[in-house]
PDB file of C-alpha atoms in Angstrom:
ATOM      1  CA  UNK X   1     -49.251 136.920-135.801  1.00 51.00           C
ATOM      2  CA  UNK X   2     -52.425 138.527-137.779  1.00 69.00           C
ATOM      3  CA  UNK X   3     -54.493 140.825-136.052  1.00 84.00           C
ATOM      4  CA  UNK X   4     -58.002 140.767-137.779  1.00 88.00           C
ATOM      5  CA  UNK X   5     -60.078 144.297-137.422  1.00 88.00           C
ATOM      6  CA  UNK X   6     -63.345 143.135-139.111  1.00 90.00           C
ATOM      7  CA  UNK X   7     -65.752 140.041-140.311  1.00 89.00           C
ATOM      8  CA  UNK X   8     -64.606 140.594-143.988  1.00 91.00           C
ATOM      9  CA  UNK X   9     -60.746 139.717-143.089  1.00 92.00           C
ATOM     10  CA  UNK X  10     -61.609 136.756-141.283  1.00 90.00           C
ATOM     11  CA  UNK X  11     -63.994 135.220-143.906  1.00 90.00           C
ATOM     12  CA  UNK X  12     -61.332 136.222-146.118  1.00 92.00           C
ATOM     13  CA  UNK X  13     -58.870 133.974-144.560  1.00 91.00           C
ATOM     14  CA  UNK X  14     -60.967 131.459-143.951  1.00 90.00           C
ATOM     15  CA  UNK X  15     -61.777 130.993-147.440  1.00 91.00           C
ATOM     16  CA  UNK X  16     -65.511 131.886-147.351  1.00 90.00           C
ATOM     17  CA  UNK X  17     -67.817 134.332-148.493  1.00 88.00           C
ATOM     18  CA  UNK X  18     -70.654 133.874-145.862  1.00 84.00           C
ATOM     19  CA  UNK X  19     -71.063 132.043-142.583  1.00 80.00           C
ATOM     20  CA  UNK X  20     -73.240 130.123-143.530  1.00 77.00           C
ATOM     21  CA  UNK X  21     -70.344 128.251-145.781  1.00 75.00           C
ATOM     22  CA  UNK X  22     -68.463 127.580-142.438  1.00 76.00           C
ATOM     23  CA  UNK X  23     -68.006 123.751-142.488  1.00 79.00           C
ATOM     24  CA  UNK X  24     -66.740 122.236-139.409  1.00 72.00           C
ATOM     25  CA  UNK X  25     -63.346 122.166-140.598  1.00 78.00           C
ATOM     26  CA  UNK X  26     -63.225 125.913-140.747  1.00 80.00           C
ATOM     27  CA  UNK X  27     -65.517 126.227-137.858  1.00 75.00           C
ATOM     28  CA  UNK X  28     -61.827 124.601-136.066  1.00 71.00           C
ATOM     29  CA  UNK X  29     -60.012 126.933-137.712  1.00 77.00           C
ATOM     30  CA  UNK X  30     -61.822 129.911-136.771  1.00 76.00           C
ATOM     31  CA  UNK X  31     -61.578 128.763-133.186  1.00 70.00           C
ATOM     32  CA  UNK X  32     -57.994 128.472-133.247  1.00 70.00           C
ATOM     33  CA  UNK X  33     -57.979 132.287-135.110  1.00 79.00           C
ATOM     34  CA  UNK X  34     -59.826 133.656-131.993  1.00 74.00           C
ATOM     35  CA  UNK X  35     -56.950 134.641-129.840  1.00 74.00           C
ATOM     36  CA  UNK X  36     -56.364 136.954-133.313  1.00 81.00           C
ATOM     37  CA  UNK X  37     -59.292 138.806-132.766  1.00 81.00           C
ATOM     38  CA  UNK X  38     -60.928 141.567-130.717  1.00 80.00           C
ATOM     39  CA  UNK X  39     -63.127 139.737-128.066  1.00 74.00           C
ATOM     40  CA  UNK X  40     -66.618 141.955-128.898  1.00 79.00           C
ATOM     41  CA  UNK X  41     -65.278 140.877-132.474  1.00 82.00           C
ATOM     42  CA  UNK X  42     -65.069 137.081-132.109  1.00 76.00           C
ATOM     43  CA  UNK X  43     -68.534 137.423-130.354  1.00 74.00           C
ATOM     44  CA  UNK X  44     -70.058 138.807-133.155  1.00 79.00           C
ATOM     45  CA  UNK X  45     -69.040 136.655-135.435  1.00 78.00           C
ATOM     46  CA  UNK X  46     -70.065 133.560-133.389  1.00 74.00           C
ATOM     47  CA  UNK X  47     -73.456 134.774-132.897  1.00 74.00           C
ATOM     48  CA  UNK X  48     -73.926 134.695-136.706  1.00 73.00           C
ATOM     49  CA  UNK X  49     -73.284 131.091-136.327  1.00 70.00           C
ATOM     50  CA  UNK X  50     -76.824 129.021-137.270  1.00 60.00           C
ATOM     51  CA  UNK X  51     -76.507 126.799-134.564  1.00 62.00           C
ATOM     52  CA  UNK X  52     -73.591 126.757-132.657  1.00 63.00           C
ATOM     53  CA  UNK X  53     -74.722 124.591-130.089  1.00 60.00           C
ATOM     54  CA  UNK X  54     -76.380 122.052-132.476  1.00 69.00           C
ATOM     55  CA  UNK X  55     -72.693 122.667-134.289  1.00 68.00           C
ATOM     56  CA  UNK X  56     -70.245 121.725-131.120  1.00 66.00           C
ATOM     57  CA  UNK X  57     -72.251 118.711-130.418  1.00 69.00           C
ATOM     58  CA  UNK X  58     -72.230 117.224-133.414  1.00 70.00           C
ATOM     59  CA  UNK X  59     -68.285 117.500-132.931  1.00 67.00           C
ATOM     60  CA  UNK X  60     -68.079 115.935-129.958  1.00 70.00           C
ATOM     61  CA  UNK X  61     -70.553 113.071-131.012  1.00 73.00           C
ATOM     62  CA  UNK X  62     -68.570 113.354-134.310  1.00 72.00           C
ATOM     63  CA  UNK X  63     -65.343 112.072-132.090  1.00 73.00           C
ATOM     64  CA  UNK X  64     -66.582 109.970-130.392  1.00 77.00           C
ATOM     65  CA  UNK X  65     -67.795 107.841-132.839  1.00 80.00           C
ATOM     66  CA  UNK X  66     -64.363 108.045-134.951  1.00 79.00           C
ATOM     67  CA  UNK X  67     -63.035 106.851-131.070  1.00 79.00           C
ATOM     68  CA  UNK X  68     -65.305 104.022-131.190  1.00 84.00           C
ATOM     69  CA  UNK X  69     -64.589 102.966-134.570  1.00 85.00           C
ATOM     70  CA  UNK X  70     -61.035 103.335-133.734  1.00 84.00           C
ATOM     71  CA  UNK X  71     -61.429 101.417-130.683  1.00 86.00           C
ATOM     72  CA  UNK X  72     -63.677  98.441-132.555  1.00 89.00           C
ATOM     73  CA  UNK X  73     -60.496  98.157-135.529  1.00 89.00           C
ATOM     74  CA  UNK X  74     -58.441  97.915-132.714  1.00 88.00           C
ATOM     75  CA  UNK X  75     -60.063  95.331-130.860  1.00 91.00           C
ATOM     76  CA  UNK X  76     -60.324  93.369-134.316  1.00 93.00           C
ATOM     77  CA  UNK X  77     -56.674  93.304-134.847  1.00 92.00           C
ATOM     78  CA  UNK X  78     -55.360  92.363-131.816  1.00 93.00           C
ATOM     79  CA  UNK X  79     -57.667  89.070-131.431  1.00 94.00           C
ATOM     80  CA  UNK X  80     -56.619  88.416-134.683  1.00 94.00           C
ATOM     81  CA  UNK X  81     -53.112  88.788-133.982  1.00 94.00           C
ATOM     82  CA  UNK X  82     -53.515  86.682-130.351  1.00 94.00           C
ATOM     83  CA  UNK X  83     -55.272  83.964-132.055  1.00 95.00           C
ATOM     84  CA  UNK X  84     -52.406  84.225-134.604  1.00 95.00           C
ATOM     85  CA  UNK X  85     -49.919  83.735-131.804  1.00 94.00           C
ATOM     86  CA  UNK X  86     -52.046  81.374-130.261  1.00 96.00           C
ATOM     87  CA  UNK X  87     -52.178  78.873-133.945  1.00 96.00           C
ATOM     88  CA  UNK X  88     -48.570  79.261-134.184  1.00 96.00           C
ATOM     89  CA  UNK X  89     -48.030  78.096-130.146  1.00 95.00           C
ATOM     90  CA  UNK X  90     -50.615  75.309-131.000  1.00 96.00           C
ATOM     91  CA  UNK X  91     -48.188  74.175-134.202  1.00 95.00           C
ATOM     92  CA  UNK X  92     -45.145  74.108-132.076  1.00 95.00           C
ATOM     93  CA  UNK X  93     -46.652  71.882-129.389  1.00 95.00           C
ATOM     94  CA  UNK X  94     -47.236  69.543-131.919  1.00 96.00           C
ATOM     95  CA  UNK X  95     -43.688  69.680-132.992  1.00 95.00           C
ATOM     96  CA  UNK X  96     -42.572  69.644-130.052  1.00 94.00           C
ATOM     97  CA  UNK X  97     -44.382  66.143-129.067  1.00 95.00           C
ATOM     98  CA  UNK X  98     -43.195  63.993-131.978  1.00 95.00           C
ATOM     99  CA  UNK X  99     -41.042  61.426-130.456  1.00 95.00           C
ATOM    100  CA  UNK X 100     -37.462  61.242-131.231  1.00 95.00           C
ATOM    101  CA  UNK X 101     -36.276  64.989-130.988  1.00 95.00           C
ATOM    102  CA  UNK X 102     -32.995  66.292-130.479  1.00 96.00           C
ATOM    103  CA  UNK X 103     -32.123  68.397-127.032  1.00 96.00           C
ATOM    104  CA  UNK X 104     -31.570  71.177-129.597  1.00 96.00           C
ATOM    105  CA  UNK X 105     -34.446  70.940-131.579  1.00 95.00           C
ATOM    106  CA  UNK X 106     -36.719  70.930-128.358  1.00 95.00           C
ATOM    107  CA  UNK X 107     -34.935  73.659-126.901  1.00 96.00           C
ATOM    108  CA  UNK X 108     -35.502  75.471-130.904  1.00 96.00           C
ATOM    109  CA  UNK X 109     -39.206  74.728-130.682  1.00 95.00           C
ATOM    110  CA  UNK X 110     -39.187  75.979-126.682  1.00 95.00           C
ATOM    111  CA  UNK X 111     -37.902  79.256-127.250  1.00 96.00           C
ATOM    112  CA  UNK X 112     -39.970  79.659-130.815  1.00 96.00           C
ATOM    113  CA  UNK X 113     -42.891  79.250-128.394  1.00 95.00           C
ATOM    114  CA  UNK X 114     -41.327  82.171-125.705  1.00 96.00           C
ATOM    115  CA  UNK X 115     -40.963  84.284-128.443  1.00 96.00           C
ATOM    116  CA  UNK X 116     -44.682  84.448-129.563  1.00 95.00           C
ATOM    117  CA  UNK X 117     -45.461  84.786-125.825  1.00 95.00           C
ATOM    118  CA  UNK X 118     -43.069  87.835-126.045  1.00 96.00           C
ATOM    119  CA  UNK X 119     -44.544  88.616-129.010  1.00 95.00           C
ATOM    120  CA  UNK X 120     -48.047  89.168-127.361  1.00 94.00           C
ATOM    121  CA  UNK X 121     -46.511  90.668-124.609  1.00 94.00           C
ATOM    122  CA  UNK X 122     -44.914  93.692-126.429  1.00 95.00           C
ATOM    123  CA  UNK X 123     -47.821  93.784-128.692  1.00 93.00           C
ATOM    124  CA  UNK X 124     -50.203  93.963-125.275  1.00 92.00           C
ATOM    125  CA  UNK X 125     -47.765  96.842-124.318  1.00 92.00           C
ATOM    126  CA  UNK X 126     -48.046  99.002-127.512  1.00 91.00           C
ATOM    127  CA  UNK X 127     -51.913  98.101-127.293  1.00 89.00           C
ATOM    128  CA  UNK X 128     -52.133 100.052-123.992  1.00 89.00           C
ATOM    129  CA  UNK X 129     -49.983 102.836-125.331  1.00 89.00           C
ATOM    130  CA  UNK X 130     -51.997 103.318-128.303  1.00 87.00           C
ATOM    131  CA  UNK X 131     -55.252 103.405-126.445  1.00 84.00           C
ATOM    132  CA  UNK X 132     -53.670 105.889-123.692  1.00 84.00           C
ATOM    133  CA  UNK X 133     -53.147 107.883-126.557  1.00 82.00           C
ATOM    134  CA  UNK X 134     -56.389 107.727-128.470  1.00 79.00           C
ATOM    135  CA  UNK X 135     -57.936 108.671-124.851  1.00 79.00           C
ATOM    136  CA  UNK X 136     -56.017 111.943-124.389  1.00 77.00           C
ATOM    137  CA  UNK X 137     -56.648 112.764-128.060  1.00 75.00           C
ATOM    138  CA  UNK X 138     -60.593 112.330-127.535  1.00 72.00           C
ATOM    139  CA  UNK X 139     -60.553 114.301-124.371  1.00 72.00           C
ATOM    140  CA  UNK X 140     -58.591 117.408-125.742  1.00 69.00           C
ATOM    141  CA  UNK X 141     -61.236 117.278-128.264  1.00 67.00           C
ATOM    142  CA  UNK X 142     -64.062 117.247-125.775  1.00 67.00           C
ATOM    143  CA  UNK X 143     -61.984 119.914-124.044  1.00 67.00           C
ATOM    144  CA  UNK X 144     -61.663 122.326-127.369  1.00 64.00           C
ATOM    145  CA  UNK X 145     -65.113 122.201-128.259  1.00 63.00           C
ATOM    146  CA  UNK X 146     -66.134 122.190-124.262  1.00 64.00           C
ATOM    147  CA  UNK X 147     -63.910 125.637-124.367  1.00 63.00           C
ATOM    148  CA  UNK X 148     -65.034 127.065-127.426  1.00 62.00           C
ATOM    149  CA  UNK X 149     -68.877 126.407-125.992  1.00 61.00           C
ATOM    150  CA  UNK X 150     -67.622 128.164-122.574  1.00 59.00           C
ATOM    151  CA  UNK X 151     -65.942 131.092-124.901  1.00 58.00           C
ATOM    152  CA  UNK X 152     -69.335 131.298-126.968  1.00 54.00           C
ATOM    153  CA  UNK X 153     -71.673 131.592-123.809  1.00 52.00           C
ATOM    154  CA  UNK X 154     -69.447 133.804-122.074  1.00 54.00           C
ATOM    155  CA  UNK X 155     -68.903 136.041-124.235  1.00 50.00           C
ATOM    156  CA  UNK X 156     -72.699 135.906-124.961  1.00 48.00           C
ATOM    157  CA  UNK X 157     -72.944 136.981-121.281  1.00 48.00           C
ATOM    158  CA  UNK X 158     -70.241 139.669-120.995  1.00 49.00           C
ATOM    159  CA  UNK X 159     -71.812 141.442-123.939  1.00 47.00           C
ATOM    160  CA  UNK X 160     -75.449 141.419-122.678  1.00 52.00           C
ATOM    161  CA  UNK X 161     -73.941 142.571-118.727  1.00 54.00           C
ATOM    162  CA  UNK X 162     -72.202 145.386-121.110  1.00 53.00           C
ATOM    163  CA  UNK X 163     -75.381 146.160-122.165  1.00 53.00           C
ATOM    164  CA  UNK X 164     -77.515 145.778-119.085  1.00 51.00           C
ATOM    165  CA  UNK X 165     -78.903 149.288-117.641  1.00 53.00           C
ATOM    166  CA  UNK X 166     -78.146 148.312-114.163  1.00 52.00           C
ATOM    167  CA  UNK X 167     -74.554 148.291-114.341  1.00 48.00           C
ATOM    168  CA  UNK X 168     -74.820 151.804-115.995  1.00 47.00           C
ATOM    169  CA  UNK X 169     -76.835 152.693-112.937  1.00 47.00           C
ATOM    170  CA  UNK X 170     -74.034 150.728-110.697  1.00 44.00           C
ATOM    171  CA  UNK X 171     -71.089 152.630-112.420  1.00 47.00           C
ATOM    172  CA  UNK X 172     -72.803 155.736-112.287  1.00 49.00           C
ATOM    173  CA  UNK X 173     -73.496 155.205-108.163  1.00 47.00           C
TER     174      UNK X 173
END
């Protein structure tokens, strides 16, 4: 674990020469440096930030339209994939009517028909999966940036407290 002392070491591992080169990327990667750094450090840095707010919600609005988009292409495929299943039932219906059939080949086109339905079932069951997933990624997202806002503030107001005359006054009492 890297312990960074000063603003040059951490622009120097992130790659940049001035903070106003921080993309978002590296804004992410910086966060997850913080626990390296001195608190009153991390601070100072962030307050050299442009717009830090204006930075976080872009993030979050960033995610949530790469959720939606994911959610849309989702959506797409599996109506495309039911109507799929539901063509293919639709064929073997028609197979299945034509006079003069076999027991076997009845009970062929049967369970061909069972098995789309099972299809679309275990499809229907990774579908929920994947969008439990995509949820929980979205919200630990939210979370992150939620934190790092929370971190940014706080620290904001723990260094202006530090610097407030009436807890000199307090201490001092």
């Amino acid at each position: 674990m890297h312990s960074y002392r000063n603003e040059a070491e951490i622009k120097q591992a992130l790659g940049i020469e001035s903070w106003r080169n921080l993309s978002k990327a590296k804004m992410i990667r910086f966060a997850m440096m913080m626990p390296d750094m001195d608190a009153e450090l991390a601070l100072k840095v962030i307050e050299q930030f442009p717009a830090f707010a204006e930075f976080a919600t872009g993030v979050v609005g960033a995610m949530k339209k790469m959720h939606k988009s994911t959610l849309l292409a989702n959506k797409e495929s599996q109506d495309r994939f039911h109507q799929s299943c539901e063509e293919m039932r639709e064929i073997l219906k028609v197979e299945l009517s034509k006079d003069g059939l076999s027991f076997d080949e009845k009970k062929y086109f049967i369970e061909q028909i069972q098995a789309t339905l099972k299809m679309e079932y275990q499809k229907d069951t990774e579908n929920k999966q994947f969008l439990d997933g995509a949820l929980k990624k979205l919200l630990v997202g939210v979370a992150f940036v939620g934190a790092l806002g929370v971190a940014f503030v706080g620290g904001k107001m723990v260094a202006e407290t530090k610097d407030s005359p009436e807890d000199e006054a307090s201490l001092e009492a």
